Short mmCIF file of C-alpha atoms and ligand atoms in Angstrom, two decimals:
data_model
loop_
_atom_site.label_atom_id
_atom_site.label_comp_id
_atom_site.label_asym_id
_atom_site.label_seq_id
_atom_site.Cartn_x
_atom_site.Cartn_y
_atom_site.Cartn_z
CA MET N 1 -70.41 34.74 95.05
CA MET N 2 -66.80 35.84 95.66
CA THR N 3 -65.63 35.13 99.22
CA GLN N 4 -63.92 38.14 100.76
CA LYS N 5 -60.22 37.62 101.39
CA LYS N 6 -59.37 37.76 105.07
CA TYR N 7 -55.74 36.70 105.00
CA VAL N 8 -52.66 36.91 102.77
CA VAL N 9 -50.31 33.89 102.76
CA GLY N 10 -46.94 34.12 101.03
CA ILE N 11 -45.62 30.99 99.31
CA THR N 12 -42.10 30.46 98.02
CA ASP N 13 -40.85 29.13 95.60
CA HIS N 14 -40.74 28.00 91.99
CA MET N 15 -40.16 24.37 93.08
CA ILE N 16 -43.88 24.38 93.91
CA GLY N 17 -44.79 25.10 90.29
CA SER N 18 -48.23 26.50 90.90
CA PRO N 19 -49.76 26.76 94.38
CA ASP N 20 -53.09 25.18 93.38
CA LEU N 21 -53.01 22.46 96.03
CA GLU N 22 -52.21 24.99 98.75
CA ALA N 23 -55.10 27.22 97.57
CA GLU N 24 -57.51 24.30 97.96
CA VAL N 25 -56.36 23.53 101.52
CA LEU N 26 -56.04 27.17 102.64
CA GLY N 27 -59.58 28.02 101.49
CA GLN N 28 -61.29 30.83 99.68
CA ASP N 29 -60.75 33.51 102.27
CA VAL N 30 -56.98 33.32 101.75
CA GLU N 31 -55.21 35.32 99.08
CA ILE N 32 -51.97 33.63 98.00
CA ASP N 33 -49.00 35.80 97.17
CA PHE N 34 -46.66 33.51 95.22
CA PHE N 35 -42.94 34.40 95.24
CA ALA N 36 -41.74 32.29 92.29
CA THR N 37 -38.08 32.30 93.37
CA THR N 38 -35.75 30.78 95.97
CA ASP N 39 -33.67 33.95 96.05
CA GLU N 40 -34.71 35.87 99.12
CA THR N 41 -32.96 39.02 97.90
CA LEU N 42 -35.75 39.16 95.29
CA PHE N 43 -38.56 39.15 97.86
CA ASP N 44 -40.34 42.50 97.63
CA PRO N 45 -40.41 44.16 101.11
CA ASP N 46 -43.89 45.66 100.54
CA ARG N 47 -45.31 42.27 99.73
CA LEU N 48 -43.61 40.67 102.75
CA ALA N 49 -45.12 43.36 104.97
CA LYS N 50 -48.67 42.31 104.00
CA LEU N 51 -48.34 38.61 104.82
CA ASP N 52 -50.31 36.92 107.62
CA ALA N 53 -48.20 33.78 107.18
CA LEU N 54 -45.31 32.61 105.02
CA MET N 55 -44.61 29.14 103.58
CA VAL N 56 -41.02 28.44 102.49
CA TRP N 57 -39.50 25.55 100.56
CA GLY N 58 -35.98 25.95 99.14
CA ALA N 59 -35.39 29.62 99.95
CA ARG N 60 -33.13 30.88 102.69
CA LEU N 61 -34.85 33.16 105.15
CA GLY N 62 -32.59 35.61 106.94
CA SER N 63 -32.99 38.80 108.94
CA PRO N 64 -33.27 41.19 105.95
CA SER N 65 -36.48 39.46 104.80
CA ILE N 66 -37.69 38.70 108.32
CA SER N 67 -37.44 42.40 109.27
CA HIS N 68 -40.24 43.13 106.75
CA LEU N 69 -42.66 40.50 108.09
CA HIS N 70 -44.59 43.05 110.17
CA ARG N 71 -47.90 41.20 110.54
CA CYS N 72 -46.78 37.61 109.99
CA ARG N 73 -48.18 35.14 112.55
CA GLY N 74 -45.94 32.27 111.55
CA VAL N 75 -43.42 30.88 109.06
CA VAL N 76 -43.89 27.26 107.95
CA ARG N 77 -41.27 25.25 106.10
CA TYR N 78 -42.34 22.65 103.57
CA GLY N 79 -39.46 20.34 104.51
CA VAL N 80 -38.04 18.73 107.65
CA GLY N 81 -34.60 20.42 107.82
CA TYR N 82 -34.45 24.10 108.70
CA GLU N 83 -30.78 25.06 108.63
CA LYS N 84 -31.52 27.74 106.01
CA ILE N 85 -33.94 29.57 108.31
CA ASP N 86 -32.61 32.15 110.76
CA LEU N 87 -34.51 30.95 113.81
CA ALA N 88 -32.89 33.55 116.08
CA ALA N 89 -34.02 36.42 113.81
CA LEU N 90 -37.55 34.98 113.74
CA ALA N 91 -37.58 34.66 117.53
CA ASN N 92 -36.36 38.27 117.89
CA ALA N 93 -39.17 39.39 115.60
CA GLY N 94 -41.66 37.35 117.70
CA ILE N 95 -42.61 35.15 114.75
CA PRO N 96 -43.03 31.42 115.48
CA PHE N 97 -41.62 28.84 113.08
CA ALA N 98 -42.73 25.29 112.21
CA ASN N 99 -41.26 22.55 110.03
CA ASN N 100 -43.08 19.69 108.35
CA PRO N 101 -41.85 16.51 110.04
CA ASP N 102 -44.43 13.95 108.90
CA TYR N 103 -44.07 13.70 105.16
CA GLY N 104 -41.74 11.53 103.10
CA THR N 105 -40.26 9.59 106.05
CA GLU N 106 -40.84 6.31 104.22
CA GLU N 107 -39.26 7.61 101.03
CA VAL N 108 -36.04 8.75 102.73
CA ALA N 109 -35.81 5.46 104.62
CA ASP N 110 -36.29 3.50 101.38
CA HIS N 111 -33.64 5.63 99.68
CA ALA N 112 -31.15 4.99 102.49
CA ILE N 113 -31.87 1.25 102.40
CA ALA N 114 -31.43 1.18 98.62
CA MET N 115 -28.06 2.88 99.07
CA ILE N 116 -27.00 0.60 101.94
CA LEU N 117 -27.88 -2.61 100.12
CA SER N 118 -26.46 -1.61 96.76
CA LEU N 119 -23.14 -0.52 98.28
CA HIS N 120 -23.03 -3.49 100.64
CA ARG N 121 -23.54 -5.81 97.64
CA ARG N 122 -21.13 -3.56 95.65
CA LEU N 123 -23.61 -3.43 92.78
CA TRP N 124 -22.12 -0.37 91.08
CA GLU N 125 -18.56 -1.63 91.31
CA HIS N 126 -19.54 -5.01 89.89
CA ASP N 127 -21.52 -3.32 87.16
CA ALA N 128 -18.55 -1.09 86.24
CA ARG N 129 -16.14 -4.03 86.16
CA ALA N 130 -18.48 -6.37 84.31
CA ARG N 131 -18.86 -3.76 81.55
CA GLY N 132 -15.17 -4.16 80.72
CA TYR N 133 -15.61 -7.86 81.26
CA THR N 134 -12.45 -9.38 79.82
CA SER N 135 -10.83 -8.58 83.14
CA GLY N 136 -13.94 -7.85 85.19
CA TRP N 137 -16.22 -10.87 84.70
CA GLN N 138 -15.08 -12.44 87.92
CA VAL N 139 -17.19 -13.54 90.82
CA HIS N 140 -14.60 -12.61 93.41
CA SER N 141 -12.87 -9.69 91.70
CA LEU N 142 -13.62 -7.27 94.53
CA LYS N 143 -12.94 -7.07 98.22
CA PRO N 144 -14.68 -9.75 100.30
CA LEU N 145 -18.43 -9.45 100.62
CA ALA N 146 -19.89 -10.09 104.05
CA ARG N 147 -23.27 -11.78 104.43
CA SER N 148 -25.72 -9.21 105.78
CA ASN N 149 -26.20 -11.04 109.07
CA ARG N 150 -22.43 -10.77 109.66
CA ALA N 151 -22.34 -7.01 109.04
CA THR N 152 -23.08 -4.13 111.42
CA VAL N 153 -24.98 -0.99 110.48
CA GLY N 154 -24.56 2.14 112.61
CA VAL N 155 -27.54 4.49 112.50
CA ILE N 156 -26.64 8.03 113.58
CA GLY N 157 -29.81 9.88 114.57
CA VAL N 158 -32.66 7.53 115.46
CA GLY N 159 -35.61 9.91 115.04
CA ARG N 160 -38.43 9.42 112.55
CA ILE N 161 -36.30 8.48 109.54
CA GLY N 162 -33.63 6.65 111.56
CA THR N 163 -36.35 4.52 113.17
CA ALA N 164 -37.89 3.73 109.77
CA VAL N 165 -34.41 2.68 108.60
CA VAL N 166 -33.90 0.41 111.64
CA ASN N 167 -37.27 -1.25 110.97
CA ARG N 168 -36.33 -1.90 107.36
CA LEU N 169 -32.89 -3.27 108.28
CA LYS N 170 -34.12 -5.87 110.77
CA PRO N 171 -35.36 -8.53 108.31
CA PHE N 172 -31.95 -8.62 106.62
CA GLY N 173 -30.34 -9.74 109.84
CA PHE N 174 -27.83 -6.89 110.16
CA ARG N 175 -26.58 -6.10 113.64
CA ILE N 176 -27.96 -2.60 114.22
CA LEU N 177 -26.27 0.01 116.43
CA GLY N 178 -27.80 3.42 117.09
CA TYR N 179 -26.29 6.66 118.34
CA ASP N 180 -28.68 9.45 119.30
CA PRO N 181 -28.02 11.51 122.44
CA GLY N 182 -31.48 13.09 122.05
CA GLN N 183 -33.39 9.87 122.58
CA PRO N 184 -34.32 8.77 126.13
CA PRO N 185 -33.10 5.54 127.74
CA GLY N 186 -35.29 2.62 126.63
CA HIS N 187 -35.76 4.01 123.11
CA GLU N 188 -33.35 1.36 121.82
CA LYS N 189 -35.53 -1.42 123.27
CA ALA N 190 -38.73 0.04 121.88
CA VAL N 191 -37.26 0.45 118.39
CA GLY N 192 -34.92 -2.55 118.35
CA TYR N 193 -31.29 -1.46 118.13
CA GLU N 194 -28.22 -1.54 120.38
CA ARG N 195 -27.56 1.82 121.93
CA VAL N 196 -24.07 3.30 121.61
CA GLU N 197 -23.19 6.24 123.84
CA ALA N 198 -20.35 7.86 121.88
CA LEU N 199 -20.00 8.92 118.26
CA ALA N 200 -16.43 7.56 118.12
CA ASP N 201 -17.72 4.12 119.20
CA ILE N 202 -20.41 3.78 116.58
CA LEU N 203 -17.96 4.90 113.89
CA ALA N 204 -15.40 2.34 115.02
CA LYS N 205 -17.85 -0.57 115.30
CA SER N 206 -19.92 -0.24 112.12
CA ASP N 207 -19.30 -1.73 108.68
CA ILE N 208 -21.91 0.62 107.27
CA VAL N 209 -22.75 4.04 108.73
CA THR N 210 -25.99 5.80 107.79
CA LEU N 211 -26.67 9.42 108.81
CA HIS N 212 -30.12 10.61 109.93
CA CYS N 213 -29.52 13.59 112.21
CA PRO N 214 -30.08 17.29 111.44
CA ALA N 215 -27.35 19.82 110.59
CA THR N 216 -26.65 21.65 113.85
CA ALA N 217 -23.65 23.21 115.55
CA ASP N 218 -23.00 19.77 117.10
CA THR N 219 -23.28 17.70 113.95
CA ARG N 220 -21.68 19.86 111.23
CA GLY N 221 -18.47 18.14 110.14
CA MET N 222 -19.13 15.03 112.27
CA LEU N 223 -17.61 13.07 109.38
CA ASN N 224 -14.76 15.40 108.49
CA ALA N 225 -11.19 13.99 108.31
CA ASP N 226 -11.21 13.09 112.00
CA GLY N 227 -14.60 11.33 111.84
CA LEU N 228 -13.68 9.47 108.66
CA ALA N 229 -10.42 8.29 110.23
CA ARG N 230 -12.44 6.74 113.07
CA LEU N 231 -14.41 4.53 110.68
CA LYS N 232 -13.49 0.85 110.34
CA PRO N 233 -11.11 0.31 107.42
CA GLY N 234 -13.25 -0.64 104.43
CA ALA N 235 -16.44 0.92 105.83
CA ILE N 236 -19.36 2.21 103.78
CA LEU N 237 -20.98 5.60 104.38
CA VAL N 238 -24.53 6.66 103.47
CA ASN N 239 -25.74 10.24 103.87
CA THR N 240 -29.36 11.10 103.19
CA ALA N 241 -29.46 13.73 105.96
CA ARG N 242 -27.48 16.90 105.27
CA GLY N 243 -24.28 17.58 103.32
CA GLU N 244 -22.92 19.70 106.17
CA LEU N 245 -22.43 16.53 108.24
CA LEU N 246 -19.61 15.63 105.83
CA GLY N 247 -18.64 19.08 104.65
CA ASP N 248 -15.02 18.37 103.75
CA LEU N 249 -14.79 16.87 100.26
CA ASP N 250 -10.95 16.82 100.42
CA ALA N 251 -11.20 14.45 103.37
CA LEU N 252 -13.86 12.33 101.65
CA GLU N 253 -11.70 12.07 98.53
CA ALA N 254 -8.63 11.07 100.56
CA ALA N 255 -10.61 8.40 102.43
CA LEU N 256 -11.97 6.96 99.16
CA ARG N 257 -8.60 7.13 97.39
CA SER N 258 -6.82 5.28 100.20
CA GLY N 259 -9.62 2.68 100.35
CA HIS N 260 -10.12 3.38 104.06
CA LEU N 261 -13.64 4.24 102.97
CA ALA N 262 -14.76 1.47 100.59
CA ALA N 263 -17.74 3.37 99.19
CA ALA N 264 -20.13 6.24 99.85
CA ALA N 265 -23.66 7.11 98.77
CA ILE N 266 -24.76 10.67 99.18
CA ASP N 267 -28.11 12.37 98.60
CA THR N 268 -27.22 15.71 100.16
CA LEU N 269 -24.18 17.91 99.64
CA ALA N 270 -23.12 21.10 101.40
CA GLN N 271 -23.23 22.74 97.96
CA GLU N 272 -26.18 21.81 95.74
CA PRO N 273 -26.01 21.37 92.81
CA PRO N 274 -22.47 20.02 93.31
CA GLY N 275 -19.50 22.22 92.44
CA GLN N 276 -16.16 21.55 90.80
CA HIS N 277 -14.24 19.63 93.45
CA PRO N 278 -11.80 16.99 92.01
CA LEU N 279 -13.79 14.22 93.71
CA LEU N 280 -16.92 15.35 91.88
CA PHE N 281 -14.93 15.56 88.66
CA ALA N 282 -13.82 11.94 89.14
CA TRP N 283 -17.41 10.92 89.87
CA ARG N 284 -18.79 12.72 86.79
CA ASN N 285 -16.09 11.22 84.58
CA ARG N 286 -16.38 7.70 86.03
CA GLU N 287 -12.66 7.64 86.72
CA ASP N 288 -11.42 4.10 87.17
CA TRP N 289 -10.15 4.49 90.73
CA LEU N 290 -13.59 5.65 91.89
CA SER N 291 -15.86 3.82 89.51
CA GLY N 292 -18.93 2.52 91.34
CA ARG N 293 -17.64 3.57 94.77
CA LEU N 294 -19.38 6.93 94.94
CA VAL N 295 -23.09 7.23 94.25
CA ILE N 296 -24.72 10.67 94.31
CA THR N 297 -28.43 11.44 94.00
CA PRO N 298 -29.78 15.00 93.67
CA HIS N 299 -31.31 15.53 97.13
CA ASN N 300 -34.42 13.66 96.09
CA ALA N 301 -34.53 10.97 98.79
CA PHE N 302 -37.77 12.51 100.07
CA TYR N 303 -39.44 12.56 96.71
CA SER N 304 -42.36 10.54 95.45
CA ASP N 305 -45.58 11.87 93.97
CA HIS N 306 -47.32 10.85 97.20
CA ALA N 307 -44.75 12.58 99.40
CA ALA N 308 -44.96 15.80 97.37
CA VAL N 309 -48.74 15.96 97.86
CA GLU N 310 -48.36 15.04 101.54
CA MET N 311 -45.72 17.74 102.00
CA ARG N 312 -47.75 20.52 100.42
CA THR N 313 -51.04 19.49 102.04
CA ASN N 314 -49.55 19.16 105.53
CA ALA N 315 -47.75 22.51 105.30
CA ALA N 316 -50.90 24.30 104.11
CA ARG N 317 -52.98 22.65 106.87
CA THR N 318 -50.47 23.89 109.43
CA VAL N 319 -51.05 27.44 108.14
CA ARG N 320 -54.84 27.05 108.10
CA ILE N 321 -54.82 25.87 111.73
CA LEU N 322 -52.62 28.86 112.61
CA LEU N 323 -55.02 31.31 110.96
CA ASP N 324 -58.10 29.72 112.56
CA GLU N 325 -56.81 28.92 116.04
CA GLY N 326 -53.67 31.01 116.48
CA ARG N 327 -51.84 27.74 117.25
CA LEU N 328 -48.75 26.65 115.32
CA ARG N 329 -48.37 22.86 115.21
CA ASN N 330 -44.88 21.33 114.73
CA ARG N 331 -43.38 24.47 116.20
CA VAL N 332 -39.58 24.51 116.36
CA THR N 333 -37.62 26.74 118.70
CA ALA N 334 -33.98 27.80 118.34
N1 LIG F 401 -32.56 13.84 101.81
C1 LIG F 401 -33.81 14.21 102.00
O1 LIG F 401 -34.57 14.31 101.08
C2 LIG F 401 -34.29 14.48 103.41
C3 LIG F 401 -35.68 14.51 103.65
C4 LIG F 401 -36.12 14.73 104.94
C5 LIG F 401 -35.21 14.93 105.96
N2 LIG F 401 -33.88 14.95 105.69
C6 LIG F 401 -32.89 15.14 106.75
O2 LIG F 401 -33.01 14.06 107.66
C7 LIG F 401 -32.90 14.57 108.99
C8 LIG F 401 -33.65 13.65 109.95
O3 LIG F 401 -35.03 13.72 109.72
P1 LIG F 401 -36.06 13.11 110.76
O4 LIG F 401 -37.42 13.32 110.19
O5 LIG F 401 -35.66 11.74 111.15
O6 LIG F 401 -35.84 14.10 111.99
P2 LIG F 401 -36.08 13.80 113.52
O7 LIG F 401 -36.06 15.12 114.18
O8 LIG F 401 -37.29 12.93 113.70
O9 LIG F 401 -34.80 12.93 113.96
C9 LIG F 401 -33.52 13.47 114.05
C10 LIG F 401 -32.81 12.75 115.18
O10 LIG F 401 -31.45 13.20 115.20
C11 LIG F 401 -31.06 13.22 116.56
N3 LIG F 401 -29.85 14.00 116.76
C12 LIG F 401 -29.72 15.35 116.98
N4 LIG F 401 -28.43 15.67 117.18
C13 LIG F 401 -27.73 14.50 117.08
C14 LIG F 401 -26.36 14.19 117.19
N5 LIG F 401 -25.42 15.13 117.49
N6 LIG F 401 -25.98 12.91 117.02
C15 LIG F 401 -26.88 11.94 116.75
N7 LIG F 401 -28.21 12.18 116.66
C16 LIG F 401 -28.62 13.45 116.81
C17 LIG F 401 -32.27 13.79 117.27
O11 LIG F 401 -32.22 13.49 118.67
C18 LIG F 401 -33.40 13.07 116.56
O12 LIG F 401 -33.77 11.86 117.20
C19 LIG F 401 -33.50 15.99 108.89
O13 LIG F 401 -33.00 16.83 109.89
C20 LIG F 401 -33.09 16.43 107.52
O14 LIG F 401 -31.86 17.10 107.63
C21 LIG F 401 -33.41 14.71 104.44
O1 LIG F 402 -35.59 18.42 104.85
C1 LIG F 402 -36.33 17.94 103.99
O2 LIG F 402 -37.55 17.78 104.17
C2 LIG F 402 -35.76 17.49 102.67
O3 LIG F 402 -34.37 17.47 102.71
C3 LIG F 402 -36.26 18.31 101.56
O4 LIG F 402 -36.19 19.63 101.94
P1 LIG F 402 -35.09 20.63 101.32
O5 LIG F 402 -34.38 19.92 100.29
O6 LIG F 402 -35.87 21.74 100.81
O7 LIG F 402 -34.26 21.01 102.48
#
């Protein structure tokens, strides 16, 4: 017997492929309206107007779309970050918003650790030099390598992912500093890092800086020219959080060219896929001056098959709870 549909849930976007997993979790009384695009200008207003809830992955969601969500009880994002969602417009429309904080934490932490260790050990630089090995097959051909228990890692943002990174760093013996004005006193003891009270301090004291805070008005450009200049000479930078924290590729290029920044590993860029900046050109073309000192991955730190299932299941459960109980878990306010 066909179950009558009680609700309509909108799902974006084509990154989902087919919303079969969501259909299973949402149940038979939910009709899914699948918007197979990340381009919100292509969202049909009449279809938006019929939605009881909306699930969003890569799409932006701004006031033109939000103004058509007449009966929507909640918007749920598949991911953790929500800088592409106009929270103020949702609040004005009286529509609550939730993110999906508890998926893929382990994956992002592993990705950051892989980046930290491979840059700390200068794997890519050694690989590049050893390939042309008449001059490069030398044990000490690069800048000095510090033993991990003589190096300091600065973790900026010690929330879920930052904490998972701290826990992974401990067995290596690194000194671990943490900067996170949002965490209460005592958090550093509970997690096991040394608390630093000012951004400038953690930048100045760390050999390796790893970013794990969201993109907000406070954090955008925290490592622009000024922030980069505050780093220790020869520091390493890892960004698996958001590209907007760096933002200024001119400044990043200058810091790498001068050697003030020894190396950087980046999973997120302000523009994705990356554009035509000269630094990106040098990276694509493996230019000698940069070779092995800039590693870029395509915003896939979160990804594993397990995390993808976890992400989709958790987000759909959040919607099901909303439809059944009128309660939105993981709610985020502007
Ligand atoms: N690359 C990826 O695939 C991927 C995947 C998931 C999340 N992320 C990014 O990682 C970020 C962190 O995720 P999370 O799950 O740990 O989030 P979280 O909310 O658990 O932790 C973020 C922490 O950042 C802190 N923070 C806020 N403003 C700060 C500031 N000005 N300086 C220092 N710390 C500040 C907060 O107090 C919080 O403790 C997300 O916001 C998202 O942008 C990236
Ligand atoms: O924030 C997240 O969960 C991850 O970065 C993946 O989400 P996004 O790439 O869609 O923002």
